Amino acid sequence: MALERTLSIIKPDAVAKNVIGEIYSRFEKGGLKVVASKMKHLSRKEAEGFYAVHRERPFFNALVEFMISGPVMVQVLEGEGAVLKNRELMGATNPKEAAAGTIRADFADSIDANAVHGSDSSENAAIEIAYFFASTEVFPR
Ligand code: RTP
Ligand code: MG
């Protein structure tokens, strides 16, 4: 498998729960390396732009409100098959359906407040990484 990068966000619920370190530990134990990182409080415009693919979905407004409700941690993760690996570590979108031991099973409360975001493809990862980081802010291994 190829060395890959993915964009990860620790969402406002998990930042508020003080589990940034525990989630970073899951990434590291899962073979993913943090190669860029920043804490941000997203503006409405930034959150709407980031989730633009979901603009027509019924949950869009609630999703944007939630994503701007507090600061988030944004990071680039690098590793073999990083996109899929991160999605495995995250677990299903709905924490009630997330496998035991996944980040969402352990730290998320609901499908709306579900602790983490992860890119869903290598193509989207490249777009999402560029949305938050300049190339000079990413430090490959
Ligand atoms: P994410 O993009 O945040 O990593 O989550 P995901 O790929 O697992 O899920 P996605 O389909 O991309 O949806 C983005 C976020 O929208 C919220 N959502 N709510 N009420 C609903 O049916 C519903 N469906 C999705 C979730 O918070 C999800 O993370
Ligand atoms: Mg998604």
PDB file of C-alpha atoms and ligand atoms in Angstrom:
ATOM      1  CA  MET A   1       0.000   0.000   0.000  1.00  0.00           C
ATOM      2  CA  ALA A   2       1.175   3.532  -0.739  1.00  0.00           C
ATOM      3  CA  LEU A   3       2.163   6.201   1.742  1.00  0.00           C
ATOM      4  CA  GLU A   4      -0.838   8.482   1.882  1.00  0.00           C
ATOM      5  CA  ARG A   5      -2.163  11.556   3.703  1.00  0.00           C
ATOM      6  CA  THR A   6      -5.597  12.294   5.078  1.00  0.00           C
ATOM      7  CA  LEU A   7      -7.272  15.284   6.719  1.00  0.00           C
ATOM      8  CA  SER A   8      -8.596  14.721  10.222  1.00  0.00           C
ATOM      9  CA  ILE A   9     -10.661  17.027  12.429  1.00  0.00           C
ATOM     10  CA  ILE A  10     -11.297  16.518  16.128  1.00  0.00           C
ATOM     11  CA  LYS A  11     -14.755  18.105  16.365  1.00  0.00           C
ATOM     12  CA  PRO A  12     -15.960  20.574  19.051  1.00  0.00           C
ATOM     13  CA  ASP A  13     -17.572  17.856  21.222  1.00  0.00           C
ATOM     14  CA  ALA A  14     -14.331  15.902  21.596  1.00  0.00           C
ATOM     15  CA  VAL A  15     -12.224  19.046  22.130  1.00  0.00           C
ATOM     16  CA  ALA A  16     -14.679  20.068  24.894  1.00  0.00           C
ATOM     17  CA  LYS A  17     -14.356  16.585  26.459  1.00  0.00           C
ATOM     18  CA  ASN A  18     -10.577  17.057  26.741  1.00  0.00           C
ATOM     19  CA  VAL A  19      -9.710  13.925  24.754  1.00  0.00           C
ATOM     20  CA  ILE A  20      -7.416  15.421  22.068  1.00  0.00           C
ATOM     21  CA  GLY A  21      -4.465  13.486  23.483  1.00  0.00           C
ATOM     22  CA  GLU A  22      -6.382  10.216  23.689  1.00  0.00           C
ATOM     23  CA  ILE A  23      -7.452  10.566  20.048  1.00  0.00           C
ATOM     24  CA  TYR A  24      -3.906  11.463  18.909  1.00  0.00           C
ATOM     25  CA  SER A  25      -2.764   8.331  20.725  1.00  0.00           C
ATOM     26  CA  ARG A  26      -5.237   6.246  18.664  1.00  0.00           C
ATOM     27  CA  PHE A  27      -3.742   7.712  15.469  1.00  0.00           C
ATOM     28  CA  GLU A  28      -0.184   6.959  16.600  1.00  0.00           C
ATOM     29  CA  LYS A  29      -0.947   3.430  17.798  1.00  0.00           C
ATOM     30  CA  GLY A  30      -2.742   2.862  14.476  1.00  0.00           C
ATOM     31  CA  GLY A  31       0.432   3.667  12.531  1.00  0.00           C
ATOM     32  CA  LEU A  32      -0.546   7.190  11.496  1.00  0.00           C
ATOM     33  CA  LYS A  33       1.830  10.104  12.015  1.00  0.00           C
ATOM     34  CA  VAL A  34       0.657  13.676  12.701  1.00  0.00           C
ATOM     35  CA  VAL A  35       2.523  15.740  10.058  1.00  0.00           C
ATOM     36  CA  ALA A  36       0.540  19.008  10.460  1.00  0.00           C
ATOM     37  CA  SER A  37      -1.708  20.301  13.226  1.00  0.00           C
ATOM     38  CA  LYS A  38      -3.607  23.414  14.292  1.00  0.00           C
ATOM     39  CA  MET A  39      -6.400  24.428  16.639  1.00  0.00           C
ATOM     40  CA  LYS A  40      -9.054  26.639  15.028  1.00  0.00           C
ATOM     41  CA  HIS A  41     -12.483  28.034  15.745  1.00  0.00           C
ATOM     42  CA  LEU A  42     -14.104  27.747  12.306  1.00  0.00           C
ATOM     43  CA  SER A  43     -16.106  30.648  10.948  1.00  0.00           C
ATOM     44  CA  ARG A  44     -19.527  29.885   9.472  1.00  0.00           C
ATOM     45  CA  LYS A  45     -18.058  30.481   6.001  1.00  0.00           C
ATOM     46  CA  GLU A  46     -15.193  28.043   6.601  1.00  0.00           C
ATOM     47  CA  ALA A  47     -17.512  25.321   7.905  1.00  0.00           C
ATOM     48  CA  GLU A  48     -19.998  25.801   5.031  1.00  0.00           C
ATOM     49  CA  GLY A  49     -17.153  25.668   2.508  1.00  0.00           C
ATOM     50  CA  PHE A  50     -15.624  22.579   4.066  1.00  0.00           C
ATOM     51  CA  TYR A  51     -18.925  20.658   4.010  1.00  0.00           C
ATOM     52  CA  ALA A  52     -20.141  22.154   0.689  1.00  0.00           C
ATOM     53  CA  VAL A  53     -20.784  18.646  -0.741  1.00  0.00           C
ATOM     54  CA  HIS A  54     -23.526  18.249   1.890  1.00  0.00           C
ATOM     55  CA  ARG A  55     -25.172  21.644   1.145  1.00  0.00           C
ATOM     56  CA  GLU A  56     -28.452  20.106  -0.065  1.00  0.00           C
ATOM     57  CA  ARG A  57     -28.694  17.524   2.736  1.00  0.00           C
ATOM     58  CA  PRO A  58     -31.333  18.002   5.484  1.00  0.00           C
ATOM     59  CA  PHE A  59     -28.678  17.909   8.216  1.00  0.00           C
ATOM     60  CA  PHE A  60     -26.457  20.618   6.633  1.00  0.00           C
ATOM     61  CA  ASN A  61     -27.479  23.539   8.880  1.00  0.00           C
ATOM     62  CA  ALA A  62     -27.220  21.471  12.059  1.00  0.00           C
ATOM     63  CA  LEU A  63     -23.813  20.195  10.933  1.00  0.00           C
ATOM     64  CA  VAL A  64     -22.496  23.716  10.317  1.00  0.00           C
ATOM     65  CA  GLU A  65     -23.902  25.008  13.647  1.00  0.00           C
ATOM     66  CA  PHE A  66     -22.228  22.129  15.448  1.00  0.00           C
ATOM     67  CA  MET A  67     -18.867  22.584  13.701  1.00  0.00           C
ATOM     68  CA  ILE A  68     -18.737  26.276  14.726  1.00  0.00           C
ATOM     69  CA  SER A  69     -19.934  25.665  18.305  1.00  0.00           C
ATOM     70  CA  GLY A  70     -16.367  25.570  19.654  1.00  0.00           C
ATOM     71  CA  PRO A  71     -12.734  25.108  18.629  1.00  0.00           C
ATOM     72  CA  VAL A  72     -11.594  22.096  16.620  1.00  0.00           C
ATOM     73  CA  MET A  73      -8.203  20.429  16.147  1.00  0.00           C
ATOM     74  CA  VAL A  74      -7.286  20.007  12.476  1.00  0.00           C
ATOM     75  CA  GLN A  75      -4.475  17.641  11.487  1.00  0.00           C
ATOM     76  CA  VAL A  76      -2.890  15.886   8.551  1.00  0.00           C
ATOM     77  CA  LEU A  77      -2.193  12.203   9.171  1.00  0.00           C
ATOM     78  CA  GLU A  78       0.343  10.287   7.101  1.00  0.00           C
ATOM     79  CA  GLY A  79       0.843   6.548   6.767  1.00  0.00           C
ATOM     80  CA  GLU A  80       0.286   3.462   4.638  1.00  0.00           C
ATOM     81  CA  GLY A  81      -3.308   3.625   3.366  1.00  0.00           C
ATOM     82  CA  ALA A  82      -3.951   6.568   5.705  1.00  0.00           C
ATOM     83  CA  VAL A  83      -7.449   7.432   4.372  1.00  0.00           C
ATOM     84  CA  LEU A  84      -8.909   3.981   5.048  1.00  0.00           C
ATOM     85  CA  LYS A  85      -6.854   3.432   8.193  1.00  0.00           C
ATOM     86  CA  ASN A  86      -8.201   6.645   9.721  1.00  0.00           C
ATOM     87  CA  ARG A  87     -11.796   5.724   8.765  1.00  0.00           C
ATOM     88  CA  GLU A  88     -11.268   2.349  10.491  1.00  0.00           C
ATOM     89  CA  LEU A  89      -9.940   4.031  13.638  1.00  0.00           C
ATOM     90  CA  MET A  90     -12.906   6.493  13.584  1.00  0.00           C
ATOM     91  CA  GLY A  91     -15.697   3.904  13.259  1.00  0.00           C
ATOM     92  CA  ALA A  92     -19.146   4.367  11.704  1.00  0.00           C
ATOM     93  CA  THR A  93     -20.689   7.858  11.322  1.00  0.00           C
ATOM     94  CA  ASN A  94     -23.387   6.954  13.871  1.00  0.00           C
ATOM     95  CA  PRO A  95     -21.595   6.060  17.115  1.00  0.00           C
ATOM     96  CA  LYS A  96     -24.409   3.622  17.947  1.00  0.00           C
ATOM     97  CA  GLU A  97     -23.242   1.595  14.926  1.00  0.00           C
ATOM     98  CA  ALA A  98     -19.507   2.113  15.478  1.00  0.00           C
ATOM     99  CA  ALA A  99     -17.434  -0.975  16.280  1.00  0.00           C
ATOM    100  CA  ALA A 100     -16.144  -1.369  19.836  1.00  0.00           C
ATOM    101  CA  GLY A 101     -12.786   0.261  20.395  1.00  0.00           C
ATOM    102  CA  THR A 102     -13.210   2.873  17.653  1.00  0.00           C
ATOM    103  CA  ILE A 103     -12.921   6.600  18.375  1.00  0.00           C
ATOM    104  CA  ARG A 104     -16.621   7.254  17.764  1.00  0.00           C
ATOM    105  CA  ALA A 105     -17.728   4.265  19.878  1.00  0.00           C
ATOM    106  CA  ASP A 106     -15.590   5.508  22.762  1.00  0.00           C
ATOM    107  CA  PHE A 107     -15.932   9.318  22.545  1.00  0.00           C
ATOM    108  CA  ALA A 108     -18.997  10.284  20.444  1.00  0.00           C
ATOM    109  CA  ASP A 109     -22.515  10.895  21.752  1.00  0.00           C
ATOM    110  CA  SER A 110     -24.636  11.074  18.595  1.00  0.00           C
ATOM    111  CA  ILE A 111     -24.579  11.114  14.790  1.00  0.00           C
ATOM    112  CA  ASP A 112     -24.422  14.930  15.005  1.00  0.00           C
ATOM    113  CA  ALA A 113     -21.753  15.170  17.706  1.00  0.00           C
ATOM    114  CA  ASN A 114     -19.538  12.350  16.482  1.00  0.00           C
ATOM    115  CA  ALA A 115     -16.070  13.414  17.673  1.00  0.00           C
ATOM    116  CA  VAL A 116     -14.031  13.240  14.453  1.00  0.00           C
ATOM    117  CA  HIS A 117     -13.969  13.874  10.731  1.00  0.00           C
ATOM    118  CA  GLY A 118     -11.811  11.967   8.266  1.00  0.00           C
ATOM    119  CA  SER A 119     -11.436  12.366   4.497  1.00  0.00           C
ATOM    120  CA  ASP A 120     -13.328   9.691   2.558  1.00  0.00           C
ATOM    121  CA  SER A 121     -10.953   9.358  -0.425  1.00  0.00           C
ATOM    122  CA  SER A 122      -7.414  10.229  -1.426  1.00  0.00           C
ATOM    123  CA  GLU A 123      -8.754  12.839  -3.877  1.00  0.00           C
ATOM    124  CA  ASN A 124     -10.871  14.536  -1.206  1.00  0.00           C
ATOM    125  CA  ALA A 125      -7.975  14.313   1.254  1.00  0.00           C
ATOM    126  CA  ALA A 126      -5.815  16.436  -1.066  1.00  0.00           C
ATOM    127  CA  ILE A 127      -8.600  19.039  -1.401  1.00  0.00           C
ATOM    128  CA  GLU A 128      -9.319  19.092   2.348  1.00  0.00           C
ATOM    129  CA  ILE A 129      -5.625  19.335   3.312  1.00  0.00           C
ATOM    130  CA  ALA A 130      -5.205  22.315   0.965  1.00  0.00           C
ATOM    131  CA  TYR A 131      -8.328  23.886   2.526  1.00  0.00           C
ATOM    132  CA  PHE A 132      -6.599  24.166   5.907  1.00  0.00           C
ATOM    133  CA  PHE A 133      -2.832  23.998   5.373  1.00  0.00           C
ATOM    134  CA  ALA A 134      -0.224  25.699   3.221  1.00  0.00           C
ATOM    135  CA  SER A 135       2.367  23.249   1.876  1.00  0.00           C
ATOM    136  CA  THR A 136       4.958  24.882   4.182  1.00  0.00           C
ATOM    137  CA  GLU A 137       2.832  23.857   7.216  1.00  0.00           C
ATOM    138  CA  VAL A 138       2.982  20.113   6.451  1.00  0.00           C
ATOM    139  CA  PHE A 139       6.040  18.158   7.618  1.00  0.00           C
ATOM    140  CA  PRO A 140       6.336  14.768   5.939  1.00  0.00           C
ATOM    141  CA  ARG A 141       8.266  11.986   7.629  1.00  0.00           C
TER     142      ARG A 141
HETATM  143  P1  RTP B   1     -17.282  13.166   8.389  1.00  0.00           P
HETATM  144  O1  RTP B   1     -17.407  13.675   6.971  1.00  0.00           O
HETATM  145  O2  RTP B   1     -17.596  14.217   9.420  1.00  0.00           O
HETATM  146  O3  RTP B   1     -15.969  12.485   8.613  1.00  0.00           O
HETATM  147  O4  RTP B   1     -18.365  12.023   8.632  1.00  0.00           O
HETATM  148  P2  RTP B   1     -18.747  10.834   7.662  1.00  0.00           P
HETATM  149  O5  RTP B   1     -17.909  10.849   6.424  1.00  0.00           O
HETATM  150  O6  RTP B   1     -18.728   9.594   8.490  1.00  0.00           O
HETATM  151  O7  RTP B   1     -20.240  11.207   7.303  1.00  0.00           O
HETATM  152  P3  RTP B   1     -20.815  12.126   6.116  1.00  0.00           P
HETATM  153  O8  RTP B   1     -21.819  11.334   5.384  1.00  0.00           O
HETATM  154  O9  RTP B   1     -19.687  12.758   5.354  1.00  0.00           O
HETATM  155  O10 RTP B   1     -21.579  13.265   6.923  1.00  0.00           O
HETATM  156  C1  RTP B   1     -20.905  14.370   7.485  1.00  0.00           C
HETATM  157  C2  RTP B   1     -21.408  14.608   8.883  1.00  0.00           C
HETATM  158  O11 RTP B   1     -22.777  14.997   8.809  1.00  0.00           O
HETATM  159  C3  RTP B   1     -23.477  14.469   9.925  1.00  0.00           C
HETATM  160  N1  RTP B   1     -24.572  13.617   9.470  1.00  0.00           N
HETATM  161  N2  RTP B   1     -25.729  13.646  10.009  1.00  0.00           N
HETATM  162  N3  RTP B   1     -28.439  13.148  10.655  1.00  0.00           N
HETATM  163  C4  RTP B   1     -27.867  12.465   9.664  1.00  0.00           C
HETATM  164  O12 RTP B   1     -28.450  11.612   9.020  1.00  0.00           O
HETATM  165  C5  RTP B   1     -26.473  12.743   9.367  1.00  0.00           C
HETATM  166  N4  RTP B   1     -25.776  12.164   8.424  1.00  0.00           N
HETATM  167  C6  RTP B   1     -24.546  12.724   8.499  1.00  0.00           C
HETATM  168  C7  RTP B   1     -22.521  13.647  10.748  1.00  0.00           C
HETATM  169  O13 RTP B   1     -22.095  14.418  11.853  1.00  0.00           O
HETATM  170  C8  RTP B   1     -21.390  13.369   9.790  1.00  0.00           C
HETATM  171  O14 RTP B   1     -20.175  13.210  10.480  1.00  0.00           O
HETATM  172 MG    MG B   2     -17.639  12.545   5.229  1.00  0.00          MG
END
